[in-house]
Coordinates of C-alpha atoms and ligand atoms in Angstrom, one line a residue:
M1 CA -73.9 10.1 -137.9
N2 CA -72.3 12.2 -135.1
I3 CA -73.3 11.3 -131.5
L4 CA -72.2 12.9 -128.3
G5 CA -72.6 11.1 -125.0
I6 CA -72.6 12.9 -121.7
S7 CA -72.3 11.8 -118.1
A8 CA -72.7 14.6 -115.5
Y9 CA -74.0 15.9 -112.1
Y10 CA -73.3 12.9 -109.9
H11 CA -69.6 11.9 -110.0
D12 CA -66.9 11.9 -112.6
S13 CA -68.4 13.9 -115.5
A14 CA -67.3 12.9 -119.0
A15 CA -68.1 13.3 -122.6
A16 CA -67.6 10.8 -125.5
F17 CA -68.0 10.9 -129.2
V18 CA -69.1 8.3 -131.7
I19 CA -69.0 9.1 -135.4
D20 CA -70.6 6.7 -138.0
G21 CA -70.6 4.0 -135.4
V22 CA -66.9 4.3 -134.5
S23 CA -65.7 5.6 -131.1
V24 CA -63.5 8.7 -131.7
G25 CA -62.7 10.0 -128.3
A26 CA -63.7 10.2 -124.6
V27 CA -62.4 12.2 -121.7
Q28 CA -63.3 12.9 -118.1
E29 CA -63.9 16.6 -117.2
E30 CA -61.6 16.3 -114.2
R31 CA -58.6 15.7 -116.5
L32 CA -59.2 19.0 -118.3
L33 CA -60.4 21.1 -115.4
R34 CA -57.8 19.7 -113.1
H35 CA -60.3 19.1 -110.3
K36 CA -60.6 15.5 -109.2
N37 CA -64.0 13.8 -109.7
D38 CA -65.5 17.0 -111.1
A39 CA -69.2 16.5 -111.5
T40 CA -70.2 19.7 -113.4
F41 CA -71.6 19.7 -116.9
P42 CA -68.6 18.6 -118.9
L43 CA -68.2 21.7 -121.1
G44 CA -64.4 21.2 -121.4
A45 CA -64.8 17.5 -122.3
I46 CA -67.4 18.3 -124.9
E47 CA -65.3 21.1 -126.4
W48 CA -62.4 18.7 -126.6
C49 CA -64.5 16.0 -128.3
L50 CA -65.8 18.4 -130.9
E51 CA -62.4 19.8 -131.6
H52 CA -60.8 16.4 -131.8
A53 CA -63.5 15.1 -134.1
G54 CA -63.3 18.3 -136.3
L55 CA -67.0 19.1 -135.8
E56 CA -69.2 22.0 -134.8
L57 CA -72.2 21.8 -132.5
A58 CA -74.5 22.1 -135.5
D59 CA -73.0 18.9 -136.9
L60 CA -74.4 16.8 -134.0
D61 CA -77.1 14.4 -134.9
A62 CA -77.8 13.4 -131.3
V63 CA -76.7 14.3 -127.8
V64 CA -77.3 11.4 -125.3
F65 CA -77.5 11.9 -121.6
Y66 CA -76.5 8.9 -119.4
E67 CA -79.7 8.6 -117.3
R68 CA -83.3 9.4 -117.3
S69 CA -83.5 12.4 -115.0
M70 CA -87.3 12.2 -114.4
R71 CA -87.0 8.7 -113.2
K72 CA -84.2 9.7 -110.9
F73 CA -86.3 12.5 -109.6
D74 CA -89.2 10.1 -109.0
R75 CA -86.8 7.9 -106.9
I76 CA -85.7 10.8 -104.8
L77 CA -89.2 12.1 -104.3
T78 CA -90.7 8.7 -103.6
S79 CA -87.9 7.8 -101.1
A80 CA -88.3 11.1 -99.3
L81 CA -92.0 10.6 -99.0
R82 CA -91.7 7.0 -97.8
T83 CA -89.2 8.0 -95.1
F84 CA -90.9 11.3 -94.1
P85 CA -90.5 12.8 -91.5
H86 CA -87.0 11.3 -91.2
S87 CA -86.1 12.5 -94.6
W88 CA -86.9 16.2 -94.1
R89 CA -83.2 16.9 -93.8
S90 CA -82.1 15.3 -97.0
F91 CA -85.2 16.2 -99.0
P92 CA -84.4 19.9 -99.7
E93 CA -80.9 19.1 -100.8
A94 CA -82.0 16.3 -103.1
I95 CA -84.7 18.5 -104.5
K96 CA -82.2 21.3 -105.1
N97 CA -79.9 18.9 -106.9
S98 CA -82.6 17.4 -109.0
L99 CA -84.6 20.5 -109.7
G100 CA -81.5 22.6 -110.2
E101 CA -79.8 20.3 -112.7
K102 CA -81.1 16.9 -113.4
V103 CA -84.8 17.2 -114.0
W104 CA -84.4 19.9 -116.5
A105 CA -81.5 18.2 -118.2
R106 CA -83.0 18.6 -121.7
G107 CA -83.2 22.4 -121.3
I108 CA -79.8 22.6 -119.6
I109 CA -78.1 20.5 -122.2
S110 CA -79.7 22.6 -125.0
S111 CA -78.7 25.9 -123.4
H112 CA -75.2 24.7 -122.6
L113 CA -74.7 23.5 -126.2
G114 CA -75.7 26.7 -127.9
G115 CA -79.3 25.7 -128.6
V116 CA -78.9 22.2 -129.9
P117 CA -82.6 21.4 -130.8
R118 CA -84.4 19.6 -127.9
S119 CA -85.4 16.9 -130.4
K120 CA -81.8 15.8 -130.8
I121 CA -81.4 15.3 -127.0
L122 CA -81.9 11.7 -126.0
F123 CA -81.7 9.9 -122.7
T124 CA -80.7 6.3 -121.8
G125 CA -81.4 4.4 -118.7
H126 CA -78.4 4.6 -116.3
H127 CA -77.8 0.9 -116.2
H128 CA -78.4 0.7 -120.0
A129 CA -75.5 3.1 -120.4
H130 CA -73.3 1.1 -118.0
A131 CA -74.2 -2.1 -119.7
A132 CA -73.6 -0.7 -123.2
A133 CA -70.2 0.7 -122.1
A134 CA -69.2 -2.8 -121.1
F135 CA -70.8 -5.0 -123.8
L136 CA -70.6 -2.8 -126.9
T137 CA -66.8 -2.3 -126.4
A138 CA -66.0 -5.9 -125.6
P139 CA -64.7 -8.3 -128.3
T140 CA -67.6 -10.7 -127.9
G141 CA -70.7 -11.4 -129.9
R142 CA -72.9 -12.7 -127.1
A143 CA -72.5 -12.1 -123.4
A144 CA -74.4 -12.0 -120.2
I145 CA -74.2 -8.5 -118.5
L146 CA -74.0 -7.8 -114.8
T147 CA -74.1 -4.1 -113.7
V148 CA -73.6 -3.2 -110.1
D149 CA -73.3 0.3 -108.7
G150 CA -74.5 2.6 -105.9
V151 CA -77.7 3.8 -107.6
G152 CA -78.8 5.3 -110.9
E153 CA -82.4 6.1 -111.3
W154 CA -83.9 3.2 -109.3
S155 CA -81.7 0.3 -110.3
T156 CA -78.7 -0.7 -108.2
L157 CA -78.0 -4.0 -109.8
T158 CA -79.2 -5.4 -113.1
V159 CA -78.7 -8.6 -115.0
G160 CA -79.2 -9.0 -118.7
H161 CA -77.6 -10.1 -121.9
G162 CA -76.5 -8.7 -125.2
E163 CA -76.0 -9.9 -128.8
R164 CA -74.2 -8.2 -131.6
R165 CA -73.0 -8.9 -135.1
P166 CA -70.4 -6.6 -136.7
G167 CA -72.2 -4.9 -139.6
G168 CA -75.5 -6.2 -138.3
T169 CA -77.7 -5.4 -135.4
A170 CA -77.0 -5.1 -131.7
G171 CA -79.4 -5.9 -128.9
L172 CA -79.1 -5.4 -125.2
T173 CA -81.8 -6.7 -122.8
L174 CA -81.9 -6.1 -119.1
L175 CA -83.8 -9.0 -117.5
R176 CA -84.1 -8.1 -113.8
E177 CA -83.1 -5.4 -111.4
I178 CA -82.6 -4.8 -107.7
R179 CA -83.9 -1.4 -106.7
Y180 CA -82.8 1.4 -104.3
P181 CA -82.4 1.5 -101.4
H182 CA -81.1 -2.1 -101.6
S183 CA -77.7 -1.7 -103.1
L184 CA -74.4 -3.5 -102.9
G185 CA -72.6 -0.4 -104.0
L186 CA -74.1 1.6 -101.2
L187 CA -73.4 -1.2 -98.7
Y188 CA -69.7 -1.0 -99.6
S189 CA -69.8 2.8 -99.7
T190 CA -71.4 2.9 -96.2
F191 CA -68.4 0.9 -94.9
T192 CA -66.1 3.3 -96.9
A193 CA -67.6 6.2 -94.9
Y194 CA -67.5 4.2 -91.6
L195 CA -63.9 3.5 -92.1
G196 CA -63.2 7.2 -92.5
F197 CA -62.6 7.3 -96.3
D198 CA -64.3 9.4 -99.0
V199 CA -67.4 7.8 -100.5
N200 CA -67.3 7.4 -104.3
E201 CA -63.6 7.9 -104.3
D202 CA -61.9 5.7 -101.7
E203 CA -63.7 2.4 -102.1
Y204 CA -60.4 0.8 -103.4
K205 CA -58.8 1.8 -100.0
V206 CA -61.3 -0.5 -98.3
M207 CA -60.3 -3.3 -100.7
G208 CA -56.6 -2.5 -100.0
L209 CA -57.2 -2.5 -96.2
A210 CA -59.2 -5.7 -96.4
A211 CA -56.0 -7.7 -97.2
Y212 CA -54.7 -6.7 -93.7
G213 CA -57.7 -8.0 -91.9
R214 CA -59.6 -11.3 -91.3
P215 CA -63.2 -11.7 -92.2
T216 CA -64.2 -12.2 -88.6
L217 CA -67.3 -9.9 -88.8
M218 CA -69.1 -11.6 -91.7
D219 CA -72.0 -12.6 -89.5
E220 CA -72.4 -9.0 -88.5
V221 CA -72.3 -7.8 -92.1
R222 CA -74.8 -10.5 -93.0
K223 CA -77.3 -8.9 -90.6
L224 CA -77.2 -5.9 -92.9
I225 CA -77.7 -7.8 -96.1
R226 CA -80.2 -10.6 -96.3
R227 CA -80.3 -13.0 -99.2
T228 CA -83.7 -13.7 -100.7
T229 CA -84.8 -17.0 -102.1
D230 CA -84.8 -15.7 -105.7
G231 CA -81.0 -15.1 -105.5
A232 CA -81.3 -11.4 -104.8
F233 CA -80.8 -9.5 -101.5
T234 CA -82.4 -6.8 -99.4
L235 CA -80.6 -4.5 -97.0
D236 CA -82.0 -4.0 -93.5
M237 CA -82.5 -0.3 -93.6
D238 CA -82.4 0.1 -89.8
Y239 CA -78.6 0.0 -90.2
F240 CA -78.4 2.7 -92.8
E241 CA -79.3 6.4 -93.1
Y242 CA -78.4 7.3 -96.6
Q243 CA -82.1 7.0 -97.5
T244 CA -83.0 9.7 -95.1
T245 CA -80.1 12.1 -94.9
A246 CA -77.2 13.2 -97.1
A247 CA -75.1 13.8 -94.0
R248 CA -74.5 10.2 -92.9
S249 CA -74.9 6.8 -94.5
Y250 CA -74.8 4.5 -91.4
S251 CA -77.2 4.6 -88.5
R252 CA -76.8 4.3 -84.7
R253 CA -77.6 0.6 -84.9
F254 CA -74.7 0.1 -87.3
V255 CA -72.4 1.7 -84.8
E256 CA -73.8 -0.4 -82.0
L257 CA -73.0 -3.5 -84.2
F258 CA -69.5 -2.5 -85.4
G259 CA -68.2 -0.1 -82.8
R260 CA -66.9 3.5 -83.0
P261 CA -66.3 4.7 -86.6
R262 CA -62.8 5.7 -87.6
N263 CA -61.8 9.3 -87.3
P264 CA -60.7 10.2 -90.9
Y265 CA -57.9 12.5 -89.5
E266 CA -56.3 9.7 -87.5
P267 CA -54.0 7.3 -89.3
I268 CA -54.9 3.6 -89.2
D269 CA -52.5 1.8 -86.8
L270 CA -52.6 -1.8 -87.9
E271 CA -50.7 -2.8 -84.7
S272 CA -53.5 -1.6 -82.5
A273 CA -56.7 -3.5 -81.6
E274 CA -58.8 -0.7 -83.1
G275 CA -56.8 -0.7 -86.4
R276 CA -57.2 -4.4 -86.7
R277 CA -60.9 -4.1 -86.1
F278 CA -61.2 -1.6 -89.0
A279 CA -59.1 -4.0 -91.2
D280 CA -61.4 -6.9 -90.1
C281 CA -64.5 -4.8 -91.0
A282 CA -63.0 -4.1 -94.5
A283 CA -62.2 -7.8 -94.9
S284 CA -65.7 -8.8 -93.9
V285 CA -67.6 -6.5 -96.1
Q286 CA -65.3 -7.3 -99.0
R287 CA -65.9 -11.0 -98.5
V288 CA -69.7 -10.6 -98.3
L289 CA -69.6 -8.5 -101.4
E290 CA -67.6 -11.1 -103.3
D291 CA -69.8 -14.0 -102.1
T292 CA -73.0 -12.2 -103.2
L293 CA -71.6 -11.2 -106.6
V294 CA -70.3 -14.7 -107.2
D295 CA -73.7 -16.2 -106.4
I296 CA -75.5 -13.7 -108.7
A297 CA -73.0 -14.3 -111.5
R298 CA -73.2 -18.1 -111.1
A299 CA -77.0 -17.9 -111.4
L300 CA -76.8 -15.7 -114.4
H301 CA -74.4 -18.2 -116.1
Q302 CA -76.8 -21.0 -115.4
E303 CA -79.7 -19.0 -116.7
T304 CA -78.1 -17.7 -119.9
G305 CA -75.8 -20.6 -120.7
L306 CA -73.4 -18.1 -122.1
S307 CA -69.6 -18.3 -121.8
D308 CA -68.9 -14.6 -121.7
L309 CA -69.8 -12.1 -119.0
C310 CA -69.5 -8.3 -119.2
L311 CA -69.2 -6.5 -115.9
A312 CA -70.3 -2.9 -115.5
G313 CA -70.9 -0.2 -112.9
G314 CA -68.5 1.2 -110.3
V315 CA -68.4 -2.1 -108.3
A316 CA -66.7 -3.7 -111.3
L317 CA -63.6 -1.7 -110.2
N318 CA -63.3 -4.2 -107.4
G319 CA -60.5 -6.4 -108.8
V320 CA -60.6 -9.0 -106.1
A321 CA -64.3 -9.6 -106.6
N322 CA -63.8 -9.7 -110.4
A323 CA -61.2 -12.4 -110.1
R324 CA -63.4 -14.5 -107.9
I325 CA -66.3 -14.1 -110.4
L326 CA -64.0 -15.4 -113.2
A327 CA -62.8 -18.3 -111.1
E328 CA -66.1 -19.4 -109.5
S329 CA -69.1 -18.3 -111.6
G330 CA -68.7 -20.6 -114.5
F331 CA -68.1 -17.9 -117.1
E332 CA -65.0 -18.5 -119.2
R333 CA -64.3 -14.9 -120.1
V334 CA -65.0 -11.8 -118.1
F335 CA -64.8 -8.4 -119.7
V336 CA -64.6 -5.1 -117.7
P337 CA -64.2 -1.9 -119.7
S338 CA -61.5 0.6 -118.8
A339 CA -64.2 3.0 -117.4
P340 CA -66.8 0.8 -115.7
G341 CA -68.0 3.7 -113.5
D342 CA -70.2 6.6 -114.3
A343 CA -67.7 8.4 -116.5
G344 CA -67.8 5.4 -118.8
C345 CA -71.6 5.9 -119.2
A346 CA -70.8 8.8 -121.5
L347 CA -69.4 6.4 -124.1
G348 CA -72.0 3.8 -123.2
A349 CA -74.9 6.2 -123.7
A350 CA -73.5 7.3 -127.1
L351 CA -73.0 3.6 -128.2
Y352 CA -76.4 2.6 -127.0
A353 CA -78.1 5.4 -128.8
D354 CA -76.2 4.5 -132.0
R355 CA -76.6 0.7 -132.0
V356 CA -79.8 0.1 -130.2
Y357 CA -82.0 3.2 -130.2
L358 CA -81.1 4.4 -133.7
G359 CA -80.5 0.9 -135.0
N360 CA -77.2 1.7 -136.8
P361 CA -75.0 -1.3 -137.8
D362 CA -72.7 -2.6 -135.2
R363 CA -69.0 -1.8 -135.5
E364 CA -66.1 -3.3 -133.7
V365 CA -64.7 -0.9 -131.1
P366 CA -60.9 -1.0 -130.9
D367 CA -59.9 -3.0 -127.8
H368 CA -57.9 -0.3 -126.0
P369 CA -58.5 2.4 -123.3
F370 CA -56.7 5.3 -125.1
W371 CA -59.5 7.6 -126.1
G372 CA -58.3 10.9 -124.5
P373 CA -56.2 13.9 -125.5
T374 CA -52.7 13.3 -126.9
V375 CA -49.6 14.4 -125.1
D376 CA -47.4 17.0 -126.9
A377 CA -43.7 16.2 -126.5
K378 CA -42.6 19.5 -127.8
E379 CA -44.6 21.3 -125.1
L380 CA -42.6 19.3 -122.5
A381 CA -39.3 20.1 -124.2
R382 CA -40.1 23.8 -124.2
A383 CA -41.2 24.0 -120.6
A384 CA -38.2 21.9 -119.3
R385 CA -35.7 24.0 -121.3
E386 CA -37.1 27.2 -120.0
D387 CA -36.8 25.8 -116.5
D388 CA -33.1 24.9 -117.1
Q389 CA -33.6 21.2 -116.9
T390 CA -31.6 18.6 -118.9
V391 CA -33.6 17.8 -122.0
E392 CA -32.7 15.2 -124.7
E393 CA -34.6 14.2 -127.7
L394 CA -33.7 10.6 -128.6
D395 CA -34.4 8.0 -131.2
E396 CA -37.0 5.5 -130.1
A397 CA -34.6 2.6 -129.6
V398 CA -32.0 4.7 -127.7
L399 CA -34.7 6.2 -125.5
I400 CA -36.2 2.8 -124.6
E401 CA -32.7 1.5 -123.6
R402 CA -31.9 4.7 -121.7
I403 CA -35.1 4.5 -119.7
A404 CA -34.6 0.8 -119.0
D405 CA -31.1 1.7 -117.6
R406 CA -32.6 4.4 -115.4
L407 CA -35.3 2.1 -114.1
A408 CA -32.7 -0.6 -113.3
D409 CA -30.7 2.1 -111.5
G410 CA -33.7 2.7 -109.2
C411 CA -35.0 5.8 -110.8
I412 CA -38.7 6.7 -110.8
V413 CA -40.0 7.6 -114.3
G414 CA -42.9 9.7 -115.4
W415 CA -44.1 8.1 -118.6
M416 CA -46.5 9.9 -121.0
D417 CA -47.3 8.4 -124.4
G418 CA -49.9 9.3 -126.9
A419 CA -53.6 9.5 -126.0
A420 CA -54.7 9.4 -122.4
E421 CA -56.6 6.5 -120.9
F422 CA -60.4 6.8 -120.4
G423 CA -61.1 5.6 -116.9
P424 CA -59.4 5.6 -113.5
R425 CA -56.4 3.3 -114.3
A426 CA -53.1 4.3 -115.8
L427 CA -52.5 1.6 -118.4
G428 CA -49.2 2.8 -119.9
H429 CA -49.9 6.3 -121.4
R430 CA -50.0 8.4 -118.2
S431 CA -48.1 6.2 -115.8
I432 CA -45.4 6.4 -113.1
L433 CA -43.0 3.5 -113.6
A434 CA -40.4 2.0 -111.3
A435 CA -38.5 -1.1 -110.4
P436 CA -40.9 -3.6 -108.7
H437 CA -38.4 -5.6 -106.7
A438 CA -37.9 -4.0 -103.3
A439 CA -40.5 -3.0 -100.7
E440 CA -38.5 0.2 -100.2
M441 CA -39.6 1.3 -103.6
R442 CA -43.2 1.0 -102.6
D443 CA -42.5 3.1 -99.4
R444 CA -40.6 5.7 -101.4
L445 CA -43.4 6.1 -103.9
N446 CA -46.0 6.4 -101.2
R447 CA -43.8 8.9 -99.3
D448 CA -42.1 11.0 -101.9
I449 CA -44.4 10.7 -105.0
K450 CA -48.0 9.8 -104.2
Y451 CA -48.2 11.2 -100.6
R452 CA -50.7 8.5 -99.6
E453 CA -51.3 5.8 -96.9
P454 CA -48.6 3.2 -96.5
F455 CA -51.0 0.3 -96.7
R456 CA -51.9 1.0 -100.3
P457 CA -50.5 -1.5 -102.8
F458 CA -49.0 -0.7 -106.2
A459 CA -49.8 -2.5 -109.4
P460 CA -47.4 -4.3 -111.8
V461 CA -47.4 -4.4 -115.6
T462 CA -45.9 -7.3 -117.6
P463 CA -46.1 -8.5 -121.2
I464 CA -49.0 -10.9 -121.6
E465 CA -46.5 -13.6 -122.8
T466 CA -44.7 -13.7 -119.5
A467 CA -47.6 -13.0 -117.1
D468 CA -48.1 -16.7 -116.2
R469 CA -44.5 -17.0 -115.1
Y470 CA -44.8 -14.5 -112.3
F471 CA -48.5 -14.5 -111.5
D472 CA -51.0 -17.3 -110.9
L473 CA -53.6 -16.6 -113.5
P474 CA -56.7 -18.7 -114.0
P475 CA -57.9 -19.3 -117.6
G476 CA -59.2 -16.0 -118.7
G477 CA -57.1 -14.1 -116.2
A478 CA -54.9 -12.4 -118.8
R479 CA -58.0 -10.9 -120.4
L480 CA -59.2 -9.5 -117.0
G481 CA -55.7 -8.1 -116.6
R482 CA -55.9 -6.2 -119.9
F483 CA -57.3 -3.1 -118.2
M484 CA -56.0 -4.0 -114.7
S485 CA -59.4 -5.3 -113.6
G486 CA -58.4 -8.4 -111.7
V487 CA -56.3 -9.1 -108.6
F488 CA -54.3 -12.4 -108.8
P489 CA -51.7 -14.1 -106.6
V490 CA -48.0 -13.4 -107.2
R491 CA -46.4 -16.8 -107.6
P492 CA -44.8 -17.5 -104.2
E493 CA -41.3 -18.1 -105.6
W494 CA -41.2 -14.5 -107.0
R495 CA -42.8 -12.6 -104.1
S496 CA -39.5 -11.7 -102.4
R497 CA -38.2 -10.3 -105.7
L498 CA -41.5 -8.4 -106.4
G499 CA -41.7 -6.8 -103.0
A500 CA -42.9 -3.4 -104.3
I501 CA -46.0 -4.8 -106.0
T502 CA -46.9 -7.8 -103.9
H503 CA -49.7 -6.9 -101.5
V504 CA -49.6 -8.1 -97.9
D505 CA -51.8 -11.1 -98.9
G506 CA -49.5 -12.1 -101.8
S507 CA -51.7 -10.7 -104.5
A508 CA -51.3 -8.0 -107.2
R509 CA -53.6 -6.0 -109.4
L510 CA -51.8 -7.0 -112.6
Q511 CA -51.9 -5.4 -116.0
T512 CA -51.2 -7.9 -118.8
L513 CA -49.8 -5.9 -121.7
E514 CA -50.3 -7.0 -125.3
R515 CA -47.7 -5.5 -127.6
G516 CA -50.3 -4.0 -129.9
M517 CA -52.0 -2.0 -127.2
A518 CA -49.0 0.0 -126.0
P519 CA -46.0 -0.9 -128.1
R520 CA -43.5 1.5 -126.5
L521 CA -44.3 0.3 -123.0
H522 CA -44.1 -3.3 -124.2
A523 CA -40.6 -2.6 -125.7
L524 CA -39.6 -0.9 -122.4
L525 CA -40.7 -4.0 -120.4
E526 CA -38.6 -6.2 -122.7
A527 CA -35.6 -3.9 -122.4
Y528 CA -36.0 -3.8 -118.6
G529 CA -36.3 -7.6 -118.6
R530 CA -32.9 -7.9 -120.3
R531 CA -31.3 -6.0 -117.5
S532 CA -33.2 -7.3 -114.5
G533 CA -34.1 -10.8 -115.7
M534 CA -37.8 -9.9 -115.1
P535 CA -39.9 -8.0 -117.6
V536 CA -42.1 -6.6 -114.8
L537 CA -42.5 -2.9 -113.8
L538 CA -44.4 -1.1 -111.1
N539 CA -47.1 0.9 -112.9
T540 CA -49.1 3.5 -111.0
S541 CA -51.2 6.4 -112.2
F542 CA -49.3 9.6 -113.0
N543 CA -50.7 12.0 -110.3
V544 CA -50.1 12.9 -106.7
A545 CA -52.8 12.4 -103.9
G546 CA -55.8 14.6 -104.4
E547 CA -55.1 15.5 -108.1
P548 CA -56.5 13.9 -111.2
I549 CA -54.2 11.9 -113.5
V550 CA -52.0 14.3 -115.6
N551 CA -53.3 15.0 -119.1
R552 CA -51.1 17.5 -120.9
A553 CA -47.3 17.5 -120.9
L554 CA -47.3 20.7 -118.8
E555 CA -49.2 19.0 -116.0
G556 CA -46.8 16.1 -116.2
Y557 CA -43.9 18.5 -115.9
S558 CA -45.5 20.3 -113.0
T559 CA -46.0 17.1 -111.1
F560 CA -42.4 16.0 -112.0
R561 CA -41.1 19.2 -110.5
R562 CA -43.1 18.9 -107.3
C563 CA -42.4 15.4 -106.3
G564 CA -39.5 13.0 -106.0
M565 CA -39.6 11.8 -109.6
D566 CA -36.3 11.4 -111.3
V567 CA -37.0 11.2 -115.0
L568 CA -39.9 12.3 -117.3
V569 CA -40.7 11.1 -120.8
A570 CA -43.2 12.2 -123.4
G571 CA -42.7 10.9 -126.9
P572 CA -39.0 11.2 -127.8
T573 CA -38.4 13.8 -125.1
L574 CA -36.5 12.8 -122.0
V575 CA -36.1 15.2 -119.1
T576 CA -33.8 14.4 -116.2
K577 CA -34.1 16.2 -112.9
R578 CA -30.9 18.1 -112.2
A579 CA -30.6 17.7 -108.5
R580 CA -32.4 14.4 -108.2
Q581 CA -32.2 12.5 -105.0
Q582 CA -29.9 9.5 -104.8
A583 CA -31.7 6.5 -106.2
S584 CA -31.0 3.0 -104.9
P585 CA -30.0 0.4 -107.5
A586 CA -32.7 -2.0 -108.3
K587 CA -30.3 -4.5 -109.9
E588 CA -29.2 -5.8 -106.6
A589 CA -32.8 -6.8 -105.8
V590 CA -32.9 -9.3 -108.7
A591 CA -29.3 -10.4 -108.7
Ligands
LIG601 FE1 -73.6 4.2 -112.0

């Protein structure tokens, strides 16, 4: 049975493929179109899926869309009528979006896909797709499921549980929901907008900024979100405007409470009183988000008595909150998929349709994030030679030793290997790697490679076997680190020697690498460890600000040529920049 899952029209379009119960491929449209967060119908991703699976459109048994568009339309219409006349500004835009694309999704999908019969087009609930993406890909037979995002149709937070048996049946039940406009995701996004960042894109900047502030404004944030006796919450909508206009998410009352919003075009000066106020705002909303999630997760643990929790939805990208849920909710293991946001719903929708709707036997999904297009090393060699660069093609062992040498010499390495990651994190197949020891490396990467704000931290990767030595991991922490989903303290004795990846509060968003998941990167970490004494590398996504993560070798090469990267690797091919800037030795930092 050939099932195609689609996520589109809101944020991060994607397509995913499941054949005979086994996931075959998944890719975000942005990676192929080269337009960050592209939300259009993912024709490129679908075409790649079909080609990769060796199938034609006529071979599809089902096409599954990641939300029920009529319910979403119902939410938009009902909200607009409830808030009329305040909503008159947002209503035409919402109607245009809904009528233009979403409501008629079945017809649109059918016409985009060359007349796939309407009877083959299915829809899942948005939170069912999120929950399935987390639960049906996790190595667990029974788990509680907590999904938290901005909004789908009506749900903004759902709790439930799932049960599955390889070869047997899979069941997924959502027990309760919190409905729009009451939304933790939209609360956080409102602060994202207030702090001058891009909503649906820069939420992790708020989390990064939070570490520079103190949660002194929690009482104010709690005026916005009121806990209810049943463990849920409501938002005081007087502080918000997203329910009435698409132009602004916070109201005048919000500004009266928190002060002037940040001008996005002005840098944040953390030395100034205003800069510190913004950092305190970030710290306060972050803490309230964490406290609320921990309480809800703890209640879910008590209710279900289960030891495993699957987290889904865009809010599950908040690694600080995830780590607190693991430490404080009572769950022993917490699973977050590599793509917990809306892109991941493409895979979730396909798996949900296969396992639950169509009742096909459950299959184990390989526990890795590498579902995307494969890099072509020959394409890189060709392009670099034509450009008169130094190109070498090396045996595996020689290449690994050579790259470890370069990293120890302070070089910045573009690292492409095999199939691309599905989801927003680079987990070792489309990564920029560097020595993690000196804070200067962080500054150099922010300045010369990523072109981004200086307060943004970088993440480390280390073999799972050694993670405990450098990082203070709670039980279950290594699992959360598999897809870089948790933020944990760097052990104090190592912080001065891990200056490039230790955030201002002493934490790091760690990737714990198991050899089987990315063997080449694992070998590189070991080789680097033999040189530096520490098998730890800085691992950041292979892109520059404003661009999606590189996909093909040519995009990697283009990025390499445009920024201060020294070395580029794809498969056995090693390209060294001819006139590279002088690198500072990393060995001194660990001597
Ligand atoms: Fe969502």
